[in-house]
Every structure is written in structure tokens, then in C-alpha cells.
XYZ file of C-alpha atoms in Angstrom:
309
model
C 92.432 69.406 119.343
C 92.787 72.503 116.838
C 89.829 74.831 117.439
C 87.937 75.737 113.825
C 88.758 79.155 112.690
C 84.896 80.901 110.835
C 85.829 83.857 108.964
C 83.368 86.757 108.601
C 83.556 89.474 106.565
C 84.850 91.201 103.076
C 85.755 88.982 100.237
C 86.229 91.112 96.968
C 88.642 90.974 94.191
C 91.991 93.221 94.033
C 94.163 94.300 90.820
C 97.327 94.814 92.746
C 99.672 97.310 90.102
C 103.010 99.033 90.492
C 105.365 100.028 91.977
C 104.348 103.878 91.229
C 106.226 106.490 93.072
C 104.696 109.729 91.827
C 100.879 110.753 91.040
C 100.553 110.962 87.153
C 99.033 114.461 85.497
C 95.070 113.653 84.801
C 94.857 112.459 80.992
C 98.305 110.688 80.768
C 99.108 106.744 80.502
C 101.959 105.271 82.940
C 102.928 101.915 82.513
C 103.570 99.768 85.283
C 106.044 96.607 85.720
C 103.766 94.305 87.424
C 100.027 93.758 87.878
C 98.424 90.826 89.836
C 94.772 89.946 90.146
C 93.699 88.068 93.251
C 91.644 87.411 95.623
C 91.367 89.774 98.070
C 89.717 92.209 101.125
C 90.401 91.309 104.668
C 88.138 88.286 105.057
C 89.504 86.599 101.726
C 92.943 87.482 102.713
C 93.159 85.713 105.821
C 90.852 83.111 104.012
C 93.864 82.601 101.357
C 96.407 82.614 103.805
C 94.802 79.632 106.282
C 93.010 78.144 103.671
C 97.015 76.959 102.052
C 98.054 76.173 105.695
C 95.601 73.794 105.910
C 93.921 75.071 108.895
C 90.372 74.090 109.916
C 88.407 77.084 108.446
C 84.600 78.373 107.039
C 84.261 81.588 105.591
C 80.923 83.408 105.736
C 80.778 85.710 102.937
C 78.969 86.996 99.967
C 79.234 87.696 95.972
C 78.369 89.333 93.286
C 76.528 88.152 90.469
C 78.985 88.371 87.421
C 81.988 86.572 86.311
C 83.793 87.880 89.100
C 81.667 86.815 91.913
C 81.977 83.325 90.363
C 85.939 83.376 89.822
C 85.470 84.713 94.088
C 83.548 81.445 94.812
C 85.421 79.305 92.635
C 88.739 79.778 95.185
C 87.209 78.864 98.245
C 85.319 75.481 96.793
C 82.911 73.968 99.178
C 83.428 76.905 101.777
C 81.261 79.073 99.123
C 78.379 76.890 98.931
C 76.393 78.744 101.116
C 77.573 82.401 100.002
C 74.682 84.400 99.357
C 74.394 86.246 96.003
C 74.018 89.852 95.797
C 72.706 91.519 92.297
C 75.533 94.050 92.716
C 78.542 94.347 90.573
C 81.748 92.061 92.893
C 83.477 94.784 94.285
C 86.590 95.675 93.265
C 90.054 97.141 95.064
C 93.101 98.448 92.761
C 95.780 98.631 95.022
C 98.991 100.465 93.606
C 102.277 99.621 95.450
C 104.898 102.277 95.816
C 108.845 101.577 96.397
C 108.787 102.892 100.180
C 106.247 99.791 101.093
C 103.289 101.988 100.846
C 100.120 101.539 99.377
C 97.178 103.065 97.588
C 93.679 101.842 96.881
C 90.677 102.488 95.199
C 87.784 100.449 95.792
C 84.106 99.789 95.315
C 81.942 98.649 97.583
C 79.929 96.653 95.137
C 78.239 93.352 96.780
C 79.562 94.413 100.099
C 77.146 96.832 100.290
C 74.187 94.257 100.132
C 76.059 92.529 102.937
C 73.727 91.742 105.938
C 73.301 90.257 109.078
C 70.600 88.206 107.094
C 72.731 86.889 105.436
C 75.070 85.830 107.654
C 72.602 84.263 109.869
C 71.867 81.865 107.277
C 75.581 80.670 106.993
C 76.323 80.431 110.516
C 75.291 77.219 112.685
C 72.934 77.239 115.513
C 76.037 76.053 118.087
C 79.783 76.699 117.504
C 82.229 73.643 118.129
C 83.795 72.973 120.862
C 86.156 76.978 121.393
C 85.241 77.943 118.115
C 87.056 81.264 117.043
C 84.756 83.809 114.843
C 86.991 86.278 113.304
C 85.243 89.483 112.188
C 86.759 92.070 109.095
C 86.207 94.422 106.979
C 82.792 95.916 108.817
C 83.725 99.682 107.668
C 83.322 98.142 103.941
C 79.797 96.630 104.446
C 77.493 99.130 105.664
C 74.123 97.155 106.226
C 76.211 94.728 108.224
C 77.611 97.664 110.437
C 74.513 98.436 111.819
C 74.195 95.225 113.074
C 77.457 94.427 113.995
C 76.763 94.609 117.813
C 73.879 92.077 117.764
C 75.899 90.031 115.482
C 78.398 89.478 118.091
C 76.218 89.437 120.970
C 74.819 86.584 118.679
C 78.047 84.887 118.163
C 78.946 84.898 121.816
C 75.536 83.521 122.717
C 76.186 80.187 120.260
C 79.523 79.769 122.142
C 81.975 81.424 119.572
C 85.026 83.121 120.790
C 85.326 86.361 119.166
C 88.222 88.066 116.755
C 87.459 91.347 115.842
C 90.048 93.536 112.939
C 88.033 96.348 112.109
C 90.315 97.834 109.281
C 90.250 101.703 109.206
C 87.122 103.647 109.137
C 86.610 105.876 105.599
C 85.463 109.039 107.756
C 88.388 108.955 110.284
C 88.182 107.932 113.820
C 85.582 110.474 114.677
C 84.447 110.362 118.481
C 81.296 108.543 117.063
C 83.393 105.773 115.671
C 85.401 104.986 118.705
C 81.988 105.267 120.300
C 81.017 102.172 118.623
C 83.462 100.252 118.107
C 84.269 100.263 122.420
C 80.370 98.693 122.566
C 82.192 95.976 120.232
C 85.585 95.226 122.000
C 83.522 94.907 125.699
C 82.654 91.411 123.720
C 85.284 90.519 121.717
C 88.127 87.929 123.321
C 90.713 88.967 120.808
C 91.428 92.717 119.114
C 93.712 92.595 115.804
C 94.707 96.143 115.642
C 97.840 97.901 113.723
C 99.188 100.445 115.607
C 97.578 103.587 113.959
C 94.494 102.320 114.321
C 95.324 101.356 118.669
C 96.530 105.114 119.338
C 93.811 106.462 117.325
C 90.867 104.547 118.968
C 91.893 104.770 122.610
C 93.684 108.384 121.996
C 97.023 107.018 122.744
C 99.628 109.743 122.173
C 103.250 108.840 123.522
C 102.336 105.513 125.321
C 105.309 103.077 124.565
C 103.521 100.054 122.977
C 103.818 97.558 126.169
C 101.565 100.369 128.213
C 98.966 100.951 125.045
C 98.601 97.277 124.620
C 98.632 96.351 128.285
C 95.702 99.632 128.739
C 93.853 98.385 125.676
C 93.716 95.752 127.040
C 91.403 96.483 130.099
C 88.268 97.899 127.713
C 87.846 93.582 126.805
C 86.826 90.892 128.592
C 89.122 88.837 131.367
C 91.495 87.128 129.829
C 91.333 89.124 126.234
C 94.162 89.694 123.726
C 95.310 93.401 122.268
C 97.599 92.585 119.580
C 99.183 95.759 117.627
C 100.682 94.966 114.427
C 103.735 97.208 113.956
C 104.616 97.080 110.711
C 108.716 96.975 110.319
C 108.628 96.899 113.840
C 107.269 93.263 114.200
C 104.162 92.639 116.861
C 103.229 92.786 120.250
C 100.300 91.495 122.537
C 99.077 91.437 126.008
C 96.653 88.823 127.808
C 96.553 88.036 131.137
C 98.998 90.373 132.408
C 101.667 89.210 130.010
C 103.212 90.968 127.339
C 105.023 89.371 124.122
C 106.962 91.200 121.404
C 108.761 89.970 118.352
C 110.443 92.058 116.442
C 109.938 91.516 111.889
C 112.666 90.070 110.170
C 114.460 91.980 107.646
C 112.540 90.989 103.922
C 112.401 91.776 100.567
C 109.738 93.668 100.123
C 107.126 92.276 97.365
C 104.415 94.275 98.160
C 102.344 94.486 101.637
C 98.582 94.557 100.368
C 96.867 92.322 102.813
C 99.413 92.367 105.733
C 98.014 92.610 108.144
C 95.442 90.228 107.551
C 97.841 87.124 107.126
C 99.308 87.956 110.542
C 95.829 87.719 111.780
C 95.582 84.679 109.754
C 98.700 83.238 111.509
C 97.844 84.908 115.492
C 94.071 82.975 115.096
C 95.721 80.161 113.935
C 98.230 79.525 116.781
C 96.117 80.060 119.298
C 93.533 77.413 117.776
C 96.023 75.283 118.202
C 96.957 75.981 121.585
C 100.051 77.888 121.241
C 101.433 80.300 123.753
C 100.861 84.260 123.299
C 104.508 85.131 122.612
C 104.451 81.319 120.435
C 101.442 82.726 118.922
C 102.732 86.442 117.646
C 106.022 84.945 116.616
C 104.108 82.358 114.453
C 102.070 85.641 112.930
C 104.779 87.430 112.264
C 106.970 84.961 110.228
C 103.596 84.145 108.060
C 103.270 87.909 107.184
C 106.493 88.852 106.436
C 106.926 85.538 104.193
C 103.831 86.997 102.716
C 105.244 89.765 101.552
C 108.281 89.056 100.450
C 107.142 86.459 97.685
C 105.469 86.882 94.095
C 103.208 84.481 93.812
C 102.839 85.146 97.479
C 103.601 82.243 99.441
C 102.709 81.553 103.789
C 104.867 78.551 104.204
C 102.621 76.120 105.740
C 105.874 75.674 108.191
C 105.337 78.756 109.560
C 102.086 76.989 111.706
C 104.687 74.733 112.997
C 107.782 77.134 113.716
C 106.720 78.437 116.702
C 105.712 75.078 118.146
């Protein structure tokens, strides 16, 4: 039976623009070839991405209370019923593409900010099904929720939910504060979604090869947890149990790579819902990202949950 996949986090809006490969002089105009508006933010990307592979899925989120917080509900259907509505502006990410796969992004926190443990509380059900996965993003993006964030997952655990955690990368660096609290997080979480920036700079890693940094990350979660390290070009690879699996990206046309890493956690969760093996499971992740990416309108091949059977 295929565990159900709740989603908790960021859903905003994002004007993806570009390619651009130099920063224009203040007061000019540059025209762009492309420009895309979508849903988007960590939470609504790996929404997007399961949500077309038909996996089993309910996203706890919020809007805002304009056109755009609407259009936001509008994509997920029934899944938005219960979205709470903040009197804040939606927020809003432009993310400019640049031809070396890079990106940039400016962003407002909007309704995130409003965000609360409140109001996730009064989406979430009393008892999880049967190995129900919760997977938490975008916390650095919703401050009231932040402060929370450990009794929200000692919450989660405590209703029976296994739990994902992706923290994205913290706006004021990874301070010794920051790695503070986000260890008091990972001592509960069953499953860490990291890329590999963010691994070396939260456990201090400095010329670890990536077996030893997952396989040591590893050790600050529960028994039995998964480290996964996205690598970028490089592909993936996880530990759990002792074991180590690594798969290496294929070689794409890249579209653009806003919201990478969130389909890969999109495709990771939703392998091992379905009982998949870890190296089955960061194979299956892989392929979905890199499809991802490599597609305008972006596409995850609903195959891609079956490839790695």
C-alpha cells in the first residue's frame, strides 16, 4: 500500500525570466527571451511535481488574499480547501535564469509571513494514516512558523507521521545559531533532503568525500534515518542503515533549474511511499528532476515513479 505524502510549507507564486548573463546598469531596460509564471516555492514545487504523478498527496499551506492567492488555490483544487487566508499581499519570487544553470531570485515574503503553527494545526488531522510521510519546506521563508517549528514536529511525530525535513538555505547564512537549531530538528526527523552546500555547511564538513558526510550526517537522526545530498550535475547520494546509494545525473538540456531540488524530493518521498529501495528510491529522484529541468512547459514523466521499480 502507497503511504500518503502531506506537504508542509511555502506555496507562493514565481515569474521565472531569462536567461541573463550580466547585471544591467540601474535605470536601463533589458529584454529577456522567455518569462514563465507558475506556481512555485518549495512546498508548491514538490506539490506540482507529485500532484501530475498522481501520487497520494495533501498540502498544508496558506494564501494571500488577492487574485494571486486565488490563481495559488485554484491549482491545487480540493487540496486548498482548508488553506487559511492571510490579509497579506501572495508572495512573490522572480527568479532570473542565467546560461551557466545558475539562478537569481528576489522574493517577498508576503502571506508567508502570517504563516503559523495555528494554522497548520487546523489543516492537519488528529492521527496520520497508516506510515504517513510529513514533508516539511521552506521554514527560513515563514518566520512565525520557525519559531515553532520544533513543537510542530514533536507534534507530527506524536500523531504517527514520519518526518521529511528540506530546510532550503537560511537568508543570514549558516551562523552557529542556525545549525544550533536546525540539529534540535534533525534528532526527529526520519528523512533529511539536503543539497550539498547546505550538508558541509551545517555539519562543517570541509573535504569529507560525500559517502563519509552522508554516512556522518547521518548519525545526528534517528535509527534507521535517511541523509540524502542532492549534488547537482553530480546526481544524488543517500545513506540509511549503513548503506550508501549514489546515482550519478544524466546529461540534459538545461531549461532552467528553479525548483530542483524540490522535484527530487518530490520523487525520493515518493519512492519510498511506495516501498522502493534507497538506491531504487534516489535513482527514481533523480530521473524526475533532471526531466524537470530539461522541459518548457516542465514536464516529471509520471514514468519516472515506475522506472526504478
Amino acid at each position: 500500500m502507497t503511504r500518503r505524502i502531506t506537504l508542509i510549507g511555502n506555496v507562493n507564486l514565481d515569474l521565472v525570466m531569462g536567461p541573463v548573463d550580466y547585471w544591467p546598469k540601474f535605470g536601463t531596460e533589458t529584454v529577456l527571451p522567455q518569462a514563465e509564471w507558475r506556481v512555485g516555492g518549495a512546498t508548491g514545487n514538490t506539490a506540482l511535481a507529485l500532484q501530475a504523478c498522481g501520487a497520494p498527496i495533501e498540502i498544508i499551506a496558506n494564501t494571500g488574499a488577492d487574485a494571486f492567492g486565488r490563481l495559488l488555490a485554484e491549482s491545487f483544487g480540493a487540496r486548498a480547501l482548508l488553506w487559511t487566508t492571510s490579509k497579506a499581499e501572495t508572495a512573490l519570487s522572480v527568479g532570473l535564469t542565467h546560461g551557466d544553470d545558475e539562478r537569481t531570485f528576489f522574493s517577498t515574503l508576503g502571506h508567508l509571513a502570517d504563516f503559523s503553527l495555528e494554522d497548520v494545526l487546523s489543516q492537519l488531522p488528529n492521527q496520520a494514516q497508516s506510515n504517513e510521510i510529513a514533508l516539511l519546506s521552506g521554514v527560513f521563508v515563514m518566520p512565525k512558523l520557525r519559531k515553532d517549528y520544533g513543537h510542530l514536529i514533536k507534534t507530527l511525530k506524536a500523531r504517527g507521521f514520519d518526518v521529511a525535513l528540506d530546510t532550503g538555505w537560511p537568508s543570514q547564512g549558516w551562523t552557529d545559531e542556525v545549525r544550533f537549531e536546525v540539529f534540535t530538528w534533525c534528532g526527529q526527523c526520519d528523512f533529511l533532503l539536503l543539497n550539498e552546500i547546505e550538508v558541509r555547511s551545517l555539519f562543517g564538513f570541509k573535504g569529507e568525500d560525500p559517502e563519509n558526510m552522508v554516512r556522518m550526517a547521518a548519525e545526528f537522526l534517528p535509527a534507521g534515518g535517511h541523509v540524502v545530498m542532492k549534488r547537482g550535475k553530480n546526481g544524488a547520494i543517500a545513506s540509511a542503515n549503513g548503506q550508501i546509494a549514489g546515482v550519478v545525473a544524466p546529461d540534459v538540456a538545461v531549461v532552467d533549474t528553479i525548483g530542483a531540488g524540490d522535484v527530487f524530493n518530490a520523487g525520493y518521498i515518493a519512492a519510498i511511499s511506495e516501498g522502493k529501495s534507497l538506491s531504487q528510491a534516489v535513482e527514481q529522484a533523480v530521473a524526475m528532476a533532471s526531466l524537470a529541468i530539461s522541459t518548457s512547459p516542465r514536464r516529471y514523466h509520471s514514468q519516472a515513479l515506475r522506472g526504478a521499480a
